[in-house]
Coordinates of C-alpha atoms in Angstrom, one line a residue:
M753 CA 9.2 -40.6 -46.7
P754 CA 13.1 -40.4 -48.2
Q755 CA 15.6 -41.4 -45.6
I756 CA 18.3 -38.6 -45.5
I757 CA 22.3 -39.9 -43.9
D758 CA 25.2 -37.2 -43.8
V759 CA 27.8 -39.8 -45.2
P760 CA 31.3 -39.0 -44.5
G761 CA 32.8 -37.7 -48.0
Q762 CA 29.8 -37.7 -49.9
G763 CA 27.6 -35.1 -47.3
E764 CA 24.0 -35.4 -47.0
V765 CA 22.7 -38.1 -49.6
E766 CA 18.8 -38.9 -49.5
F767 CA 17.8 -42.7 -49.6
P768 CA 14.3 -43.5 -51.4
D769 CA 11.9 -44.4 -49.9
G770 CA 10.8 -47.7 -49.2
M771 CA 14.0 -48.6 -49.6
S772 CA 15.4 -51.1 -46.5
D773 CA 18.1 -50.2 -43.7
E774 CA 20.1 -53.6 -45.6
Q775 CA 20.0 -51.8 -48.6
I776 CA 20.8 -48.0 -47.6
V777 CA 23.8 -49.8 -45.4
A778 CA 24.9 -52.2 -49.1
A779 CA 24.7 -48.7 -51.1
I780 CA 26.9 -46.8 -48.1
K781 CA 29.7 -49.7 -48.7
G782 CA 29.6 -49.4 -52.4
M783 CA 30.3 -45.4 -52.1
T784 CA 32.6 -45.2 -48.9
G785 CA 33.7 -48.7 -48.0
A786 CA 33.1 -47.4 -44.4
D787 CA 32.8 -50.5 -41.9
A788 CA 30.3 -48.4 -40.0
A789 CA 27.9 -48.1 -41.9
E790 CA 25.1 -50.1 -39.8
R791 CA 26.0 -47.2 -37.2
M792 CA 25.3 -44.3 -39.5
V793 CA 22.0 -45.4 -40.4
S794 CA 21.1 -46.7 -37.1
A795 CA 21.8 -43.5 -35.6
S796 CA 20.1 -41.4 -39.0
P797 CA 16.9 -39.9 -38.1
K798 CA 13.5 -42.1 -38.6
P799 CA 10.8 -40.6 -39.2
G800 CA 8.2 -40.3 -35.8
S801 CA 11.9 -41.4 -34.1
F802 CA 12.0 -40.5 -30.7
Q803 CA 15.4 -38.2 -31.2
G804 CA 12.6 -36.1 -32.6
S805 CA 10.3 -35.5 -30.2
S806 CA 9.5 -33.4 -27.2
A807 CA 11.6 -35.3 -25.0
G808 CA 14.4 -36.6 -27.1
G809 CA 14.5 -32.3 -27.2
F810 CA 14.5 -32.2 -23.6
V811 CA 17.5 -35.1 -23.2
Q812 CA 19.6 -32.9 -26.5
G813 CA 19.3 -30.2 -24.2
A814 CA 21.0 -32.0 -21.2
R815 CA 23.5 -33.7 -23.5
D816 CA 24.7 -30.5 -24.9
L817 CA 26.8 -29.3 -21.4
L818 CA 28.2 -32.9 -21.5
D819 CA 28.8 -32.7 -24.9
G820 CA 30.2 -28.9 -24.9
G821 CA 32.5 -29.9 -21.6
A822 CA 34.2 -32.6 -23.8
Q823 CA 34.3 -30.2 -26.5
L824 CA 35.7 -27.6 -24.3
L825 CA 38.5 -30.3 -23.2
Y826 CA 39.6 -31.6 -26.6
N827 CA 39.9 -29.0 -27.7
S828 CA 42.4 -27.1 -25.0
L829 CA 45.1 -30.3 -25.8
P830 CA 47.3 -30.8 -28.1
T831 CA 46.3 -32.0 -31.8
S832 CA 49.2 -35.2 -31.3
V833 CA 46.8 -36.2 -27.9
Q834 CA 43.4 -34.9 -30.0
Q835 CA 44.6 -37.6 -32.3
A836 CA 45.7 -40.1 -30.1
G837 CA 42.2 -40.1 -28.0
D838 CA 40.6 -40.4 -31.7
A839 CA 42.0 -43.6 -33.0
A840 CA 41.5 -45.0 -29.5
N841 CA 37.6 -43.9 -29.9
N842 CA 37.5 -45.8 -33.4
W843 CA 39.1 -48.7 -32.2
L844 CA 36.9 -49.2 -29.3
A845 CA 34.1 -48.5 -31.9
Q846 CA 35.0 -51.1 -34.6
K847 CA 35.8 -53.6 -31.5
T848 CA 32.6 -53.0 -29.3
G849 CA 30.2 -50.9 -31.4
V850 CA 29.4 -48.6 -28.3
V851 CA 31.0 -45.7 -29.1
G852 CA 31.2 -44.0 -32.4
A853 CA 33.7 -43.3 -35.0
M854 CA 35.4 -39.9 -35.1
P855 CA 35.1 -38.5 -38.4
G856 CA 37.9 -37.5 -40.4
G857 CA 37.6 -33.8 -38.2
G858 CA 37.3 -35.3 -35.2
L859 CA 34.9 -34.6 -32.0
N860 CA 33.9 -31.2 -33.4
E861 CA 33.2 -32.9 -36.6
K862 CA 31.3 -35.3 -34.5
I863 CA 29.0 -32.8 -32.8
Q864 CA 28.4 -30.7 -35.6
Q865 CA 27.4 -34.6 -37.6
D866 CA 25.2 -35.1 -34.0
E867 CA 23.8 -31.9 -34.5
R868 CA 22.3 -32.3 -38.2
A869 CA 20.7 -35.1 -37.4
Y870 CA 19.0 -33.8 -34.4
Q871 CA 18.4 -31.1 -36.4
D872 CA 17.0 -33.2 -39.3
A873 CA 14.7 -35.6 -36.8
R874 CA 13.0 -32.2 -35.4
A875 CA 12.5 -31.6 -39.4
E876 CA 11.0 -35.0 -39.6
S877 CA 8.6 -34.9 -36.4
G878 CA 7.8 -31.1 -37.9
R879 CA 9.1 -28.9 -34.6
D880 CA 10.0 -26.5 -36.5
G881 CA 11.9 -23.3 -35.0
F882 CA 11.6 -22.1 -31.3
D883 CA 13.4 -25.1 -29.6
A884 CA 12.0 -24.9 -26.3
A885 CA 12.4 -28.7 -25.2
R886 CA 16.1 -28.3 -25.9
L887 CA 16.8 -25.5 -23.8
S888 CA 14.2 -26.8 -21.1
G889 CA 17.1 -29.4 -20.9
N890 CA 19.6 -26.5 -20.7
V891 CA 18.2 -25.7 -17.7
A892 CA 17.5 -28.6 -15.5
A893 CA 20.9 -30.1 -16.3
S894 CA 22.6 -27.0 -15.4
F895 CA 21.3 -27.3 -11.5
A896 CA 23.5 -30.4 -11.9
I897 CA 26.4 -28.4 -12.1
P898 CA 28.5 -27.9 -9.3
G899 CA 28.8 -24.3 -8.2
A900 CA 25.4 -22.9 -11.0
T901 CA 24.4 -21.5 -7.7
A902 CA 25.7 -19.9 -5.0
A903 CA 25.5 -21.0 -2.1
K904 CA 25.2 -18.2 -0.2
L905 CA 24.3 -14.8 -2.3
P906 CA 26.7 -11.7 -1.8
A907 CA 24.3 -8.8 -0.1
S908 CA 25.4 -5.7 -2.6
L909 CA 23.7 -6.4 -5.5
A910 CA 26.5 -4.9 -7.7
G911 CA 27.7 -8.7 -6.1
R912 CA 25.5 -10.1 -7.0
T913 CA 25.4 -9.1 -10.5
A914 CA 29.4 -9.8 -11.1
L915 CA 29.0 -13.5 -9.8
A916 CA 25.3 -14.2 -11.4
A917 CA 27.7 -13.0 -14.4
A918 CA 30.6 -15.3 -13.8
Q919 CA 28.7 -18.6 -13.4
S920 CA 26.0 -17.8 -16.7
A921 CA 29.4 -17.2 -18.6
G922 CA 30.7 -20.4 -17.3
L923 CA 27.7 -22.5 -18.1
S924 CA 27.4 -21.0 -21.3
A925 CA 31.5 -22.3 -21.5
L926 CA 30.1 -25.6 -21.6
Q927 CA 27.9 -25.6 -24.9
P928 CA 28.7 -27.1 -27.8
V929 CA 29.6 -25.9 -30.6
T930 CA 28.0 -27.3 -33.7
E931 CA 29.4 -24.8 -36.2
G932 CA 32.0 -22.2 -37.1
D933 CA 35.8 -22.1 -35.5
F934 CA 35.5 -23.3 -32.5
W935 CA 36.9 -20.8 -30.4
D936 CA 35.6 -18.2 -32.2
E937 CA 32.4 -19.2 -31.4
K938 CA 33.4 -20.1 -28.1
R939 CA 34.4 -16.8 -26.7
S940 CA 30.8 -15.8 -28.3
Q941 CA 28.9 -18.1 -26.5
V942 CA 30.9 -16.7 -23.0
A943 CA 30.8 -13.1 -23.7
T944 CA 26.4 -13.7 -24.4
G945 CA 26.3 -16.0 -21.3
A946 CA 28.3 -12.9 -19.1
A947 CA 26.4 -10.0 -20.5
T948 CA 23.0 -11.6 -20.2
G949 CA 23.8 -12.8 -16.4
A950 CA 24.4 -8.9 -16.0
L951 CA 21.7 -7.7 -17.3
L952 CA 19.0 -10.7 -16.3
T953 CA 20.2 -10.6 -12.5
P954 CA 18.7 -6.5 -11.4
V955 CA 15.5 -7.9 -13.3
L956 CA 15.5 -10.7 -11.3
A957 CA 16.3 -9.1 -8.2
G958 CA 13.4 -6.7 -8.0
L959 CA 11.0 -9.7 -9.0
G960 CA 11.6 -11.3 -5.4
R961 CA 11.3 -7.8 -4.3
V962 CA 7.7 -8.0 -6.1
V963 CA 7.8 -11.9 -4.4
S964 CA 8.7 -10.9 -1.1
P965 CA 9.2 -7.4 -0.5
N966 CA 12.3 -6.3 1.0
T967 CA 10.3 -4.2 3.9
R968 CA 11.9 -1.6 6.1
P969 CA 11.7 -2.6 9.7
Q970 CA 9.7 1.3 10.3
V971 CA 6.9 0.4 7.5
K972 CA 6.2 -2.5 9.5
A973 CA 5.8 -0.4 12.6
L974 CA 3.2 2.3 11.7
M975 CA 1.4 -0.6 10.0
D976 CA 0.7 -2.3 12.9
E977 CA -0.2 1.3 15.0
G978 CA -2.8 1.0 12.2
I979 CA -0.9 4.4 10.0
T980 CA -0.8 3.6 6.6
P981 CA 1.9 4.6 4.0
T982 CA 1.9 5.6 1.2
P983 CA 3.1 3.9 -1.9
G984 CA 6.3 5.9 -2.0
Q985 CA 6.7 5.9 1.6
V986 CA 6.7 2.1 2.1
L987 CA 9.3 2.0 -0.6
G988 CA 11.6 4.2 0.0
G989 CA 14.0 5.6 -2.1
R990 CA 13.6 6.8 -5.4
W991 CA 10.2 5.8 -5.2
Q992 CA 9.8 8.8 -2.5
A993 CA 11.7 11.0 -4.3
L994 CA 9.2 10.4 -7.9
E995 CA 5.9 10.6 -5.6
D996 CA 7.4 13.4 -3.8
R997 CA 7.7 15.3 -7.0
A998 CA 4.6 14.1 -7.9
T999 CA 2.6 16.2 -5.7
S1000 CA 2.7 19.1 -8.4
I1001 CA 0.7 17.8 -10.7
P1002 CA -2.8 19.3 -10.3
G1003 CA -5.2 16.7 -9.4
L1004 CA -3.1 13.9 -9.1
G1005 CA -0.6 16.0 -6.6
D1006 CA -4.1 16.8 -4.3
V1007 CA -5.1 13.2 -3.5
I1008 CA -1.6 12.4 -2.7
N1009 CA -1.1 15.1 -0.4
A1010 CA -4.4 14.0 0.7
A1011 CA -3.5 10.4 1.3
R1012 CA -0.2 11.5 3.3
E1013 CA -2.2 13.3 5.6
R1014 CA -4.3 10.8 6.0
G1015 CA -1.5 9.2 7.2
L1016 CA -0.7 12.0 9.8
D1017 CA -3.8 12.2 11.1
Q1018 CA -3.4 8.4 11.8
F1019 CA -0.4 8.8 13.8
N1020 CA -1.7 11.1 16.3
R1021 CA -4.5 8.6 16.6
A1022 CA -1.4 5.9 17.5
A1023 CA -0.1 8.2 19.8
Y1024 CA -3.2 9.3 21.7
A1025 CA -3.6 5.2 21.5
R1026 CA -0.5 4.4 23.8
A1027 CA -2.0 7.7 26.5
L1028 CA -5.2 5.5 26.9
R1029 CA -4.0 1.7 26.1
G1030 CA -6.6 0.0 28.5
I1031 CA -8.4 3.1 30.0
A1032 CA -10.7 4.1 27.3
A1033 CA -11.6 4.1 24.2
T1034 CA -9.1 6.8 20.5
P1035 CA -11.0 9.8 20.1
D1036 CA -12.2 10.6 16.8
D1037 CA -11.0 13.7 16.7
V1038 CA -7.2 15.0 15.9
G1039 CA -6.4 17.7 16.8
R1040 CA -6.9 20.1 20.2
G1041 CA -10.3 18.1 20.5
G1042 CA -8.3 14.7 21.0
V1043 CA -5.0 16.2 22.9
Q1044 CA -8.8 17.6 25.0
A1045 CA -10.3 13.8 25.1
I1046 CA -7.2 12.0 26.6
K1047 CA -6.8 15.0 29.4
D1048 CA -10.5 13.9 30.0
A1049 CA -10.1 10.4 30.0
L1050 CA -6.7 10.5 32.5
G1051 CA -8.6 12.3 34.5
A1052 CA -11.8 10.6 35.2
S1053 CA -9.8 7.3 35.1
Y1054 CA -8.2 9.0 38.1
D1055 CA -10.9 10.4 39.7
D1056 CA -12.4 7.3 39.3
I1057 CA -10.0 4.9 40.8
A1058 CA -9.8 8.0 44.0
S1059 CA -12.7 7.2 44.5
R1060 CA -11.7 3.0 45.7
T1061 CA -7.7 4.1 46.8
S1062 CA -7.0 4.5 49.9
M1063 CA -2.9 4.5 51.2
V1064 CA -1.8 4.3 55.0
A1065 CA 1.7 4.6 56.3
D1066 CA 2.5 0.8 57.5
D1067 CA 5.6 -0.7 58.5
G1068 CA 6.5 -1.4 55.0
F1069 CA 6.3 2.2 53.9
T1070 CA 7.5 3.6 57.2
S1071 CA 10.5 1.1 56.6
S1072 CA 11.7 1.9 53.4
M1073 CA 11.4 5.6 53.9
A1074 CA 13.9 5.7 57.0
S1075 CA 16.3 4.2 55.1
L1076 CA 15.8 6.5 52.0
R1077 CA 16.1 9.2 54.1
G1078 CA 19.6 7.5 56.1
L1079 CA 20.5 7.3 52.0
A1080 CA 19.3 11.0 51.0
G1081 CA 21.7 12.6 54.4
E1082 CA 24.5 11.5 52.2
L1083 CA 23.6 14.0 49.8
P1084 CA 25.3 17.3 50.1
E1085 CA 23.8 19.9 53.3
R1086 CA 21.7 21.7 50.8
E1087 CA 20.4 18.5 48.1
A1088 CA 19.8 16.4 51.6
A1089 CA 18.2 19.8 52.8
Q1090 CA 16.0 19.8 50.2
F1091 CA 14.9 16.1 50.0
E1092 CA 13.5 16.5 53.2
K1093 CA 11.4 19.5 53.0
I1094 CA 9.9 18.1 50.1
L1095 CA 9.1 14.8 51.2
Q1096 CA 7.6 15.9 54.4
R1097 CA 5.8 18.6 52.1
E1098 CA 4.5 16.3 49.4
V1099 CA 4.0 13.1 50.9
F1100 CA 4.1 13.2 55.2
G1101 CA 2.8 16.8 55.3
Q1102 CA -0.3 15.5 53.1
M1103 CA -1.4 12.3 55.7
S1104 CA -4.2 12.7 58.5
P1105 CA -3.4 12.0 61.9
N1106 CA -3.2 8.3 61.9
G1107 CA -1.2 7.9 59.1
G1108 CA -3.7 7.4 56.0
M1109 CA -4.8 9.4 52.8
T1110 CA -8.1 9.5 50.7
G1111 CA -7.8 8.5 46.8
E1112 CA -8.1 12.3 46.0
V1113 CA -5.1 12.6 48.2
V1114 CA -3.1 10.2 47.0
K1115 CA -3.3 11.6 43.7
R1116 CA -2.0 14.7 44.6
V1117 CA 0.7 13.4 46.3
E1118 CA 1.7 11.5 42.9
S1119 CA 1.3 14.6 40.5
Q1120 CA 3.6 16.7 42.8
L1121 CA 5.9 14.3 43.2
G1122 CA 6.6 13.0 39.4
K1123 CA 7.0 17.5 39.3
E1124 CA 9.9 17.8 41.7
I1125 CA 11.6 14.6 40.0
K1126 CA 11.5 16.4 36.4
R1127 CA 12.3 20.0 37.9
F1128 CA 15.6 18.3 39.8
S1129 CA 16.6 15.7 36.9
K1130 CA 16.7 17.9 34.7
S1131 CA 19.3 19.9 36.0
A1132 CA 22.9 20.7 34.9
D1133 CA 24.2 19.8 38.6
A1134 CA 25.1 16.3 39.5
Y1135 CA 23.8 16.7 43.0
Q1136 CA 20.8 18.4 41.7
Q1137 CA 20.3 14.9 39.5
K1138 CA 21.2 13.0 42.7
L1139 CA 18.1 14.6 44.5
G1140 CA 15.9 13.9 41.6
D1141 CA 16.4 10.2 41.4
A1142 CA 16.4 9.9 45.0
L1143 CA 13.3 11.6 44.4
R1144 CA 12.2 9.1 42.4
E1145 CA 13.0 6.5 44.4
A1146 CA 10.2 8.2 47.0
Q1147 CA 7.7 8.1 44.4
S1148 CA 8.2 4.5 44.0
I1149 CA 8.0 3.6 47.6
F1150 CA 4.7 5.7 47.3
R1151 CA 3.7 4.2 44.8
Q1152 CA 4.3 0.0 45.7
T1153 CA 2.7 0.9 48.8
V1154 CA -0.4 2.0 47.5
A1155 CA -0.7 -0.8 44.6
R1156 CA 0.1 -3.7 48.3
Q1157 CA -3.0 -1.5 49.9
N1158 CA -5.6 -1.8 46.7
P1159 CA -4.5 -4.5 44.5
Q1160 CA -8.3 -4.0 42.8
V1161 CA -6.7 -1.0 41.4
A1162 CA -3.1 -1.7 40.9
E1163 CA -3.2 -2.8 37.3
E1164 CA -5.5 0.4 36.5
I1165 CA -3.0 3.1 38.2
A1166 CA 0.0 1.2 36.1
K1167 CA -1.2 1.7 33.2
T1168 CA -3.0 5.1 34.3
N1169 CA 0.6 6.5 35.3
A1170 CA 2.2 5.5 31.8
G1171 CA -1.3 7.2 30.3
Y1172 CA -0.4 10.6 31.9
A1173 CA 3.2 10.6 31.2
N1174 CA 2.8 9.8 26.6
Y1175 CA 0.2 12.6 27.4
A1176 CA 2.6 15.2 28.1
R1177 CA 4.4 14.3 25.2
I1178 CA 1.6 14.7 23.1
R1179 CA 0.7 17.6 24.8
D1180 CA 4.5 19.1 24.4
A1181 CA 4.3 18.4 21.0
A1182 CA 0.8 19.6 20.0
S1183 CA 1.6 23.0 21.5
R1184 CA 5.0 23.1 19.3
A1185 CA 4.9 25.9 16.5
G1186 CA 4.2 24.8 13.4
T1187 CA 1.2 22.5 14.4
D1188 CA -2.1 23.3 13.0
S1189 CA -5.0 23.1 15.6
G1190 CA -2.8 20.2 17.6
K1191 CA -2.3 18.3 15.3
F1192 CA 1.6 17.3 15.2
T1193 CA 4.2 15.5 12.5
P1194 CA 6.7 12.7 13.8
A1195 CA 9.4 15.2 13.8
Q1196 CA 6.6 17.3 16.3
L1197 CA 6.5 14.6 19.1
A1198 CA 10.1 13.3 19.3
A1199 CA 11.1 16.6 19.8
A1200 CA 8.6 16.7 22.6
V1201 CA 9.9 13.2 23.7
R1202 CA 13.2 14.1 23.8
A1203 CA 12.2 17.3 26.6
G1204 CA 10.5 15.0 27.9
D1205 CA 13.4 12.5 28.7
A1206 CA 13.5 13.0 32.3
S1207 CA 17.2 10.3 32.4
V1208 CA 20.6 11.7 33.4
G1209 CA 22.0 12.9 30.1
K1210 CA 18.6 12.1 28.1
G1211 CA 19.6 8.4 28.6
A1212 CA 16.9 6.9 27.4
T1213 CA 16.3 8.9 24.2
A1214 CA 20.4 7.9 23.5
T1215 CA 19.4 4.1 23.7
G1216 CA 16.2 4.4 22.1
T1217 CA 13.7 3.6 24.9
A1218 CA 12.3 7.2 25.7
F1219 CA 8.8 7.4 26.0
M1220 CA 7.0 6.5 22.7
Q1221 CA 10.3 6.9 20.5
D1222 CA 9.7 3.6 18.8
L1223 CA 6.7 5.3 16.9
T1224 CA 8.3 9.0 16.4
D1225 CA 11.1 7.0 15.3
A1226 CA 9.4 5.0 12.7
G1227 CA 7.4 8.2 12.2
K1228 CA 10.1 10.1 11.3
S1229 CA 11.6 7.9 9.1
V1230 CA 8.6 7.1 6.4
L1231 CA 5.8 9.7 7.2
A1232 CA 9.0 12.9 7.6
N1233 CA 9.1 14.3 3.7
K1234 CA 11.8 14.2 2.8
Y1235 CA 12.0 17.0 -0.6
P1236 CA 10.9 20.1 0.8
D1237 CA 11.9 22.3 -2.5
S1238 CA 8.3 22.8 -3.7
G1239 CA 9.2 25.1 -6.6
S1240 CA 12.1 22.2 -8.0
I1241 CA 13.0 21.6 -11.1
G1242 CA 11.8 18.1 -11.1
R1243 CA 8.4 18.7 -10.0
V1244 CA 7.7 21.4 -12.8
L1245 CA 9.2 19.3 -15.3
I1246 CA 6.7 16.7 -14.3
A1247 CA 4.3 18.9 -14.1
G1248 CA 4.6 20.1 -17.0
G1249 CA 5.0 16.8 -18.9
A1250 CA 2.0 15.4 -17.3
L1251 CA -0.2 18.6 -18.5
G1252 CA 1.3 18.6 -22.0
G1253 CA -0.6 21.6 -22.9
G1254 CA -4.2 20.3 -22.1
A1255 CA -3.1 16.6 -22.6
M1256 CA -5.0 15.7 -19.2
L1257 CA -8.3 16.5 -21.3
E1258 CA -7.8 13.5 -23.0
P1259 CA -9.8 10.6 -22.6
A1260 CA -6.5 7.9 -22.6
T1261 CA -4.5 11.2 -20.6
L1262 CA -7.1 11.2 -18.1
A1263 CA -7.6 7.3 -17.3
A1264 CA -4.0 6.8 -16.6
A1265 CA -3.9 9.9 -14.6
L1266 CA -6.8 8.1 -12.9
A1267 CA -5.1 4.7 -12.7
A1268 CA -2.4 6.3 -10.5
A1269 CA -4.5 8.0 -8.5
A1270 CA -6.1 5.4 -7.3
P1271 CA -3.7 3.7 -4.8
Y1272 CA -3.9 6.7 -2.5
A1273 CA -7.7 7.0 -2.3
P1274 CA -9.1 6.2 0.9
V1275 CA -9.7 2.7 1.3
L1276 CA -7.8 1.7 -1.4
D1277 CA -4.0 2.6 0.1
R1278 CA -4.7 0.2 3.0
A1279 CA -5.0 -2.4 0.4
T1280 CA -2.1 -1.0 -1.8
A1281 CA 0.0 -0.6 1.3
N1282 CA -0.6 -4.4 2.4
L1283 CA 0.1 -5.6 -2.0
L1284 CA 3.4 -3.9 -1.1
T1285 CA 4.4 -4.8 2.0
R1286 CA 2.7 -8.4 3.1
R1287 CA 3.2 -11.8 1.5
P1288 CA 2.5 -15.4 2.3
A1289 CA 5.1 -16.9 4.4
Q1290 CA 6.3 -19.1 1.6
A1291 CA 7.6 -16.6 -0.5
K1292 CA 10.3 -15.3 1.1
Q1293 CA 11.5 -19.0 0.2
L1294 CA 10.4 -18.3 -3.6
A1295 CA 11.9 -15.6 -4.0
E1296 CA 15.4 -16.6 -2.4
V1297 CA 14.6 -19.4 -5.2
I1298 CA 14.6 -16.4 -8.1
R1299 CA 17.7 -15.0 -6.6
K1300 CA 19.4 -18.1 -6.9
S1301 CA 18.1 -19.1 -9.8
A1302 CA 19.8 -15.9 -11.5
P1303 CA 22.8 -17.3 -13.1
V1304 CA 20.7 -20.6 -14.6
L1305 CA 18.4 -18.4 -15.7
S1306 CA 20.6 -16.3 -17.5
F1307 CA 22.4 -19.1 -19.4
G1308 CA 19.1 -20.3 -20.5
A1309 CA 18.3 -17.0 -22.1
S1310 CA 21.2 -16.7 -23.2
S1311 CA 21.0 -20.5 -25.1
A1312 CA 17.9 -19.2 -26.8
L1313 CA 19.3 -16.1 -28.1
Q1314 CA 21.5 -18.4 -29.5
Q1315 CA 19.2 -20.6 -31.0

């Protein structure tokens, strides 16, 4: 196979197959008198050489950034400095043979000659076309460049895009120029690198979100409660708006609405479960039947506790109540008198002559004190609110006494009391205007939660600690309808486009509709939500690597475009 060598002043010269290196050196000396003929021959590609292999391509790609950096520095220097550097390099090459001699065109021509030698070696090895090995070397070497990847990414996508564009442009500036005018080609390289970084970063950001979804905490909270949001509700934003519009598509819209209704039913059951936690199973029925089932279960729990409970006004109870009465006596005369009247009627007046109470009486006292507390705590009058606070303290002393004297049911009492507090909110929500057969939306339950907040100035609601507020806040954020205009132009256009004058009857269109409906089908809806929200622990680290690698990958894409 003939050997081709690039001889300065002669161009590419083909030497016959079988001609030895010594004969080729002699021939080149005869043409040019060049002392560097031996180095030309040794540097020329040989059939099957390492330079032409895939490994050689990888090494060439890694070397590109060194050559390109040196070339960029070289061309930034004055011509006189360039010439002095070339002379020094040639002197060193003649003396040591370690560094190749610079041709007449200096470093630019040297890099062009090396490029031709590399391409010839590739051709000799049969590696024509796209050079994946060299591109791999480019990308691998770029990771070692300081500043190629950011230690900490900007929070916004716009910031990350701008940073990646700048970093990709910087890496592209280190690519060697192997043909044409240096500065024209360099500007093209930098511009291509910046554009690729700007375009590819949002794509990689989307890929990172697929690998490790940035799921809203409200979505996670609902799923932990057994509630399955639709895909649009999980993703939020534009996806949810698109899903809202898609509800107008015949067939598909019915499937989406059915999935959303299941989510609301699950929301109702999650609220029921809060009221019955540790007491009874959550009823399957949703609506009035479910609300009645909660009431019955809590009543049965209180009845069961009452049958095993009693209370007597012991020294601890008497002492605590005496102290509380003394403090309440400092209230204005009207409120102090009201406190004593309620205490006598609802607590002491319910006791037997020996100061005892049966379970049924304990239950009644607890209930009546709760009603009085709620009545006074809602008052706009500050002293009436203080009266409510005093009654709440009396209720606390009463509860502590019952729990102390009946340790076997203390936990059950606490659970049932909490259950009744939650039930009161559910009952209010189920009776509000607009509810369908006792079913309620997150907004309706949220209104009931706020109405049931007996704290001063609705402080519990303001701080997010009211009964079931964590559930209602998440439900309102995710499950609420955010596209109220059912006759909007957006919905009409999507519906019309899907129908397409009967296109729904076409097999391909029908198949597409079925595929679109699948994520909303029972069973598959939960699997879809899990797929969109849950990943292994390593996924977060992988997504971060993808996002941080945007500049390097953009540089790789830019290099591929310029091959």
